Short mmCIF file of C-alpha atoms in Angstrom, two decimals:
data_model
loop_
_atom_site.label_atom_id
_atom_site.label_comp_id
_atom_site.label_asym_id
_atom_site.label_seq_id
_atom_site.Cartn_x
_atom_site.Cartn_y
_atom_site.Cartn_z
CA MET O 164 -113.24 -55.58 245.10
CA THR O 165 -111.25 -57.95 242.87
CA ARG O 166 -111.96 -58.28 239.16
CA SER O 167 -113.31 -61.82 239.65
CA CYS O 168 -115.82 -60.53 242.20
CA LEU O 169 -116.79 -57.73 239.84
CA LEU O 170 -117.40 -60.26 237.08
CA LEU O 171 -119.63 -62.31 239.38
CA VAL O 172 -121.67 -59.19 240.07
CA THR O 173 -121.79 -58.54 236.33
CA LEU O 174 -122.96 -62.11 235.71
CA ALA O 175 -125.80 -61.64 238.19
CA LEU O 176 -126.81 -58.44 236.39
CA ALA O 177 -126.67 -60.27 233.06
CA ILE O 178 -128.93 -63.05 234.33
CA SER O 179 -131.46 -60.54 235.59
CA ALA O 180 -131.29 -58.62 232.32
CA GLY O 181 -131.79 -61.78 230.28
CA ALA O 182 -134.73 -62.90 232.39
CA ALA O 183 -136.79 -60.05 230.97
CA TYR O 184 -136.34 -61.38 227.44
CA ALA O 185 -137.67 -64.57 225.95
CA GLY O 186 -137.49 -66.39 222.66
CA LYS O 187 -134.32 -66.31 220.56
CA THR O 188 -132.42 -63.66 222.50
CA THR O 189 -129.38 -64.55 224.61
CA VAL O 190 -127.12 -62.65 227.00
CA LYS O 191 -123.38 -62.14 226.53
CA ILE O 192 -120.87 -60.28 228.70
CA PHE O 193 -118.08 -58.47 226.86
CA GLU O 194 -115.00 -57.62 228.92
CA ILE O 195 -113.39 -54.39 227.72
CA TYR O 196 -109.63 -54.23 228.34
CA TYR O 197 -108.18 -51.12 226.72
CA THR O 198 -111.16 -48.79 226.17
CA ASN O 199 -113.78 -47.28 228.43
CA ALA O 200 -116.82 -49.55 228.05
CA ALA O 201 -119.19 -46.57 228.14
CA GLU O 202 -117.51 -45.17 225.01
CA LEU O 203 -118.49 -48.30 223.07
CA LYS O 204 -122.14 -48.31 224.08
CA ASP O 205 -123.41 -46.14 221.21
CA VAL O 206 -121.54 -48.24 218.63
CA VAL O 207 -122.98 -51.48 220.02
CA GLU O 208 -126.51 -50.05 220.19
CA SER O 209 -126.35 -49.21 216.48
CA LEU O 210 -125.84 -52.94 215.73
CA LEU O 211 -128.72 -54.30 217.81
CA GLY O 212 -132.07 -55.52 216.59
CA PRO O 213 -135.53 -54.43 217.84
CA GLU O 214 -135.29 -56.66 220.93
CA GLY O 215 -131.65 -55.88 221.61
CA LYS O 216 -130.33 -54.11 224.68
CA VAL O 217 -126.91 -53.10 225.99
CA THR O 218 -126.00 -52.20 229.57
CA VAL O 219 -122.71 -50.78 230.83
CA ASN O 220 -121.23 -52.03 234.09
CA THR O 221 -118.68 -49.33 234.91
CA SER O 222 -117.26 -51.14 237.97
CA SER O 223 -116.04 -54.11 235.91
CA ASN O 224 -115.73 -52.17 232.62
CA THR O 225 -117.98 -54.63 230.79
CA LEU O 226 -120.89 -54.52 228.37
CA ILE O 227 -123.92 -56.74 228.93
CA VAL O 228 -125.60 -57.31 225.57
CA VAL O 229 -128.92 -59.02 224.98
CA ASP O 230 -129.83 -59.97 221.40
CA GLU O 231 -129.99 -62.82 218.90
CA PRO O 232 -126.84 -64.99 218.55
CA GLU O 233 -126.01 -63.73 215.03
CA VAL O 234 -126.16 -60.13 216.22
CA LEU O 235 -123.95 -60.96 219.20
CA LYS O 236 -121.34 -62.41 216.82
CA GLN O 237 -121.30 -59.13 214.90
CA VAL O 238 -121.04 -57.17 218.15
CA ALA O 239 -118.08 -59.36 219.18
CA ARG O 240 -116.27 -58.62 215.91
CA VAL O 241 -116.78 -54.86 216.23
CA ILE O 242 -115.70 -54.77 219.88
CA SER O 243 -112.61 -56.81 219.02
CA SER O 244 -111.61 -54.25 216.38
CA LEU O 245 -112.20 -51.28 218.67
CA ASP O 246 -110.93 -52.63 221.98
CA ARG O 247 -107.27 -53.08 221.20
CA LYS O 248 -103.99 -52.09 222.79
CA PRO O 249 -103.23 -48.52 221.73
CA LYS O 250 -100.06 -47.58 219.88
CA ASN O 251 -97.78 -44.61 220.12
CA ILE O 252 -97.72 -42.28 217.12
CA ARG O 253 -94.43 -40.54 216.38
CA ILE O 254 -94.89 -37.29 214.47
CA THR O 255 -92.16 -35.10 213.00
CA VAL O 256 -93.05 -31.73 211.55
CA GLU O 257 -91.00 -29.20 209.64
CA PHE O 258 -92.05 -25.91 208.06
CA VAL O 259 -90.22 -25.22 204.80
CA GLU O 260 -90.50 -22.15 202.59
CA LYS O 261 -92.17 -22.94 199.26
CA SER O 262 -89.41 -21.21 197.30
CA ARG O 263 -86.85 -23.50 198.96
CA LEU O 264 -88.57 -26.58 197.58
CA LYS O 265 -88.63 -25.00 194.15
CA ASP O 266 -84.91 -24.19 194.33
CA LEU O 267 -84.20 -27.83 195.15
CA GLY O 268 -86.25 -28.97 192.18
CA ILE O 269 -88.86 -30.71 194.32
CA ASP O 270 -92.31 -30.59 192.76
CA VAL O 271 -95.18 -31.13 195.17
CA LYS O 272 -98.22 -32.88 193.72
CA TRP O 273 -101.07 -30.90 195.27
CA GLN O 274 -104.60 -32.10 195.83
CA ALA O 275 -107.61 -30.29 197.19
CA GLY O 276 -107.99 -30.70 200.92
CA GLY O 277 -110.69 -29.76 203.38
CA HIS O 278 -111.42 -26.46 205.13
CA GLY O 279 -109.16 -24.45 202.83
CA TRP O 280 -106.08 -26.68 203.14
CA SER O 281 -104.14 -28.30 200.31
CA ILE O 282 -102.69 -31.78 200.78
CA GLY O 283 -99.62 -32.72 198.76
CA THR O 284 -97.17 -35.56 198.13
CA PHE O 285 -93.72 -35.85 196.60
CA PRO O 286 -94.30 -37.97 193.47
CA GLY O 287 -91.77 -40.17 191.72
CA PRO O 288 -89.49 -43.04 192.71
CA SER O 289 -86.86 -40.69 194.14
CA SER O 290 -89.34 -38.75 196.29
CA GLY O 291 -87.94 -40.16 199.52
CA LYS O 292 -84.41 -39.13 198.60
CA ASN O 293 -85.53 -35.69 197.49
CA LEU O 294 -87.44 -35.24 200.70
CA GLU O 295 -84.34 -35.95 202.80
CA ILE O 296 -82.35 -33.49 200.69
CA SER O 297 -85.08 -30.94 201.24
CA ALA O 298 -85.21 -31.52 204.97
CA ASN O 299 -81.44 -31.45 205.54
CA ALA O 300 -80.77 -28.46 203.33
CA SER O 301 -83.69 -26.37 204.48
CA THR O 302 -83.14 -26.98 208.19
CA ALA O 303 -79.69 -25.50 207.95
CA SER O 304 -80.91 -22.39 206.18
CA SER O 305 -83.04 -19.38 206.97
CA HIS O 306 -85.74 -20.75 204.68
CA SER O 307 -86.96 -23.20 207.28
CA VAL O 308 -88.25 -23.26 210.82
CA LYS O 309 -86.56 -25.75 213.11
CA LYS O 310 -87.89 -29.29 212.92
CA GLN O 311 -89.94 -30.52 215.87
CA SER O 312 -91.21 -33.92 216.90
CA LEU O 313 -93.52 -35.47 219.46
CA LEU O 314 -94.68 -38.89 220.57
CA ILE O 315 -98.34 -39.27 221.51
CA MET O 316 -100.61 -42.17 222.35
CA GLU O 317 -103.48 -42.91 220.00
CA ASP O 318 -106.45 -40.56 220.47
CA LYS O 319 -104.47 -38.36 222.88
CA LYS O 320 -103.66 -34.76 222.00
CA GLY O 321 -100.18 -33.37 221.52
CA ARG O 322 -99.10 -29.81 220.78
CA ILE O 323 -96.36 -28.25 218.68
CA PHE O 324 -95.60 -24.55 218.95
CA VAL O 325 -93.81 -22.57 216.26
CA GLY O 326 -93.29 -18.90 216.99
CA LYS O 327 -92.07 -17.07 220.06
CA THR O 328 -93.00 -16.26 223.62
CA VAL O 329 -93.45 -12.55 224.35
CA PRO O 330 -93.85 -10.66 227.65
CA PHE O 331 -97.41 -9.48 228.21
CA THR O 332 -98.08 -6.90 230.93
CA GLU O 333 -101.42 -7.20 232.71
CA TYR O 334 -102.63 -4.27 234.78
CA TYR O 335 -105.13 -4.68 237.58
CA ARG O 336 -106.39 -2.71 240.58
CA GLN O 337 -105.21 -3.81 243.99
CA TYR O 338 -107.87 -2.66 246.44
CA GLY O 339 -106.94 -1.35 249.89
CA TYR O 340 -106.82 1.96 251.73
CA ASN O 341 -107.59 5.15 249.75
CA ASN O 342 -109.38 3.19 246.97
CA GLY O 343 -106.36 1.04 246.29
CA TYR O 344 -103.67 1.38 243.64
CA ILE O 345 -102.76 0.08 240.21
CA SER O 346 -100.42 -2.89 240.07
CA LYS O 347 -99.04 -4.88 237.20
CA ASN O 348 -97.99 -8.41 236.51
CA VAL O 349 -95.81 -9.57 233.62
CA THR O 350 -96.66 -12.94 232.11
CA PHE O 351 -95.26 -14.67 229.06
CA LYS O 352 -97.61 -15.78 226.32
CA ASP O 353 -97.18 -17.58 223.01
CA ALA O 354 -97.49 -15.43 219.91
CA GLY O 355 -97.19 -17.02 216.51
CA THR O 356 -98.38 -20.41 215.33
CA SER O 357 -99.19 -23.61 217.14
CA PHE O 358 -101.34 -26.66 216.59
CA THR O 359 -102.71 -29.59 218.49
CA VAL O 360 -102.52 -32.97 216.81
CA LYS O 361 -104.47 -36.16 217.42
CA ALA O 362 -103.87 -39.48 215.64
CA ARG O 363 -104.97 -43.11 215.49
CA THR O 364 -104.27 -46.13 213.29
CA ILE O 365 -107.01 -47.34 210.96
CA LYS O 366 -107.52 -49.98 208.26
CA LYS O 367 -105.86 -52.70 210.39
CA GLY O 368 -102.83 -50.53 211.05
CA SER O 369 -101.95 -49.79 207.44
CA LYS O 370 -103.05 -46.15 207.68
CA ILE O 371 -102.93 -43.35 210.24
CA LYS O 372 -105.64 -40.73 210.57
CA ILE O 373 -104.36 -37.38 211.80
CA THR O 374 -106.50 -34.46 212.94
CA LEU O 375 -104.75 -31.09 213.06
CA GLU O 376 -106.17 -28.06 214.85
CA PRO O 377 -103.88 -25.18 213.85
CA GLU O 378 -104.01 -21.87 215.66
CA VAL O 379 -102.55 -18.47 214.84
CA SER O 380 -102.28 -15.76 217.46
CA TYR O 381 -101.63 -12.10 216.78
CA TYR O 382 -100.43 -9.59 219.35
CA ASP O 383 -102.12 -6.19 219.02
CA ARG O 384 -99.73 -3.63 220.55
CA GLU O 385 -102.34 -0.87 220.60
CA LYS O 386 -104.97 -2.93 222.38
CA LYS O 387 -102.34 -4.91 224.29
CA SER O 388 -104.17 -8.15 223.60
CA PHE O 389 -104.03 -11.36 221.61
CA SER O 390 -106.51 -12.42 218.96
CA VAL O 391 -106.67 -16.09 218.07
CA LYS O 392 -108.06 -17.89 215.03
CA ASN O 393 -108.19 -21.63 214.49
CA ALA O 394 -109.40 -24.27 212.06
CA SER O 395 -109.05 -28.01 211.75
CA THR O 396 -108.43 -30.63 209.08
CA SER O 397 -108.13 -34.43 209.01
CA ILE O 398 -105.68 -36.39 206.86
CA ILE O 399 -105.19 -40.11 206.22
CA ILE O 400 -101.56 -41.16 205.67
CA SER O 401 -99.86 -44.52 205.11
CA ASP O 402 -98.06 -45.99 208.12
CA PRO O 403 -95.27 -45.00 207.99
CA GLY O 404 -95.92 -42.05 205.74
CA MET O 405 -95.35 -38.46 204.83
CA VAL O 406 -97.54 -35.60 203.60
CA VAL O 407 -97.19 -31.93 202.72
CA ILE O 408 -99.77 -29.40 203.90
CA GLY O 409 -100.21 -25.90 202.50
CA SER O 410 -102.86 -23.22 202.13
CA GLN O 411 -105.41 -23.72 199.37
CA ASN O 412 -105.29 -20.15 198.16
CA ASP O 413 -103.10 -17.05 198.37
CA ASP O 414 -105.73 -14.71 199.79
CA LYS O 415 -103.83 -12.57 202.31
CA ASN O 416 -106.88 -12.37 204.56
CA SER O 417 -107.56 -16.11 204.67
CA PHE O 418 -106.77 -18.00 207.84
CA ASN O 419 -104.76 -20.65 206.03
CA THR O 420 -102.48 -18.17 204.30
CA ASN O 421 -101.85 -16.33 207.56
CA PHE O 422 -101.12 -19.64 209.27
CA MET O 423 -98.44 -20.55 206.76
CA ARG O 424 -96.94 -17.07 206.89
CA GLY O 425 -97.06 -16.84 210.65
CA VAL O 426 -94.95 -19.92 211.36
CA SER O 427 -91.73 -17.94 211.17
CA GLY O 428 -92.75 -15.92 214.22
CA ARG O 429 -92.17 -12.68 212.34
CA LYS O 430 -94.02 -10.59 209.80
CA SER O 431 -93.27 -12.15 206.46
CA GLU O 432 -94.68 -12.36 202.97
CA SER O 433 -93.08 -15.76 202.48
CA SER O 434 -95.30 -18.79 202.25
CA PHE O 435 -94.42 -22.01 204.04
CA VAL O 436 -95.54 -25.61 203.71
CA MET O 437 -95.68 -28.13 206.51
CA ILE O 438 -93.92 -31.47 205.97
CA LEU O 439 -95.39 -34.09 208.26
CA ARG O 440 -93.85 -37.54 208.84
CA VAL O 441 -95.73 -40.11 210.93
CA ARG O 442 -95.29 -43.70 212.05
CA SER O 443 -96.87 -45.90 214.69
CA GLU O 444 -94.92 -47.69 217.41
CA ASN O 445 -96.02 -50.48 219.70
CA LEU O 446 -96.19 -49.66 223.38
CA LYS O 447 -93.43 -51.29 225.37
#
């Protein structure tokens, strides 16, 4: 069925929906272009008055809203801000040893973050220059883990892995004659540090909100198994922008400290920080 036919069906549904209401309420059909209409239903419902009602037509990806004209104007403004063409978010990440920054004379201005993380910036007018010096010098040394980058669409998840892949032998019983026999299969699993990242532009594109879900995995040779711990934090950065992320304390047993020590993929007492650069790009 063509979109025009779907809209005619939607219009018929809107007329029937509006017939049940009298007085000052009117019916308006909102075509949703870039977002799933069902995902906007809860937001629209929160704006409606006592007599208001919203219906989702999944076939035409539209919202049928019944309410007073002033409320419908507000609904239109909110939908316009939410239903927009998504952007790509380019993210570059580099893990740098704290002592390396100190050797380069770069002083991070730390602020308290959430869930045990510290959020920092490079203050001063020459911060951008210092940051490039830090990045170039540290990448070429043993004090840094190789820089990585990814390009993701808004609200879609990406993943960066820092560590190593190790062989993991799985034993299982292959059943057959004489009670079967033991067989084995070697698989390769990630051991070290990784994180998923999700981002979207906010404040009319002037800022980017990033949600990080870091994960540290440890390989127990005695138990021949992996144990995984994770946590998450959200950060708001200028577009384009840069931020430094570190652990909030030096407790050896804390997840955050282990995360920043585990990025090297080896047992280390060194502490790393994560330098994150982000910028949005229009879809071509």
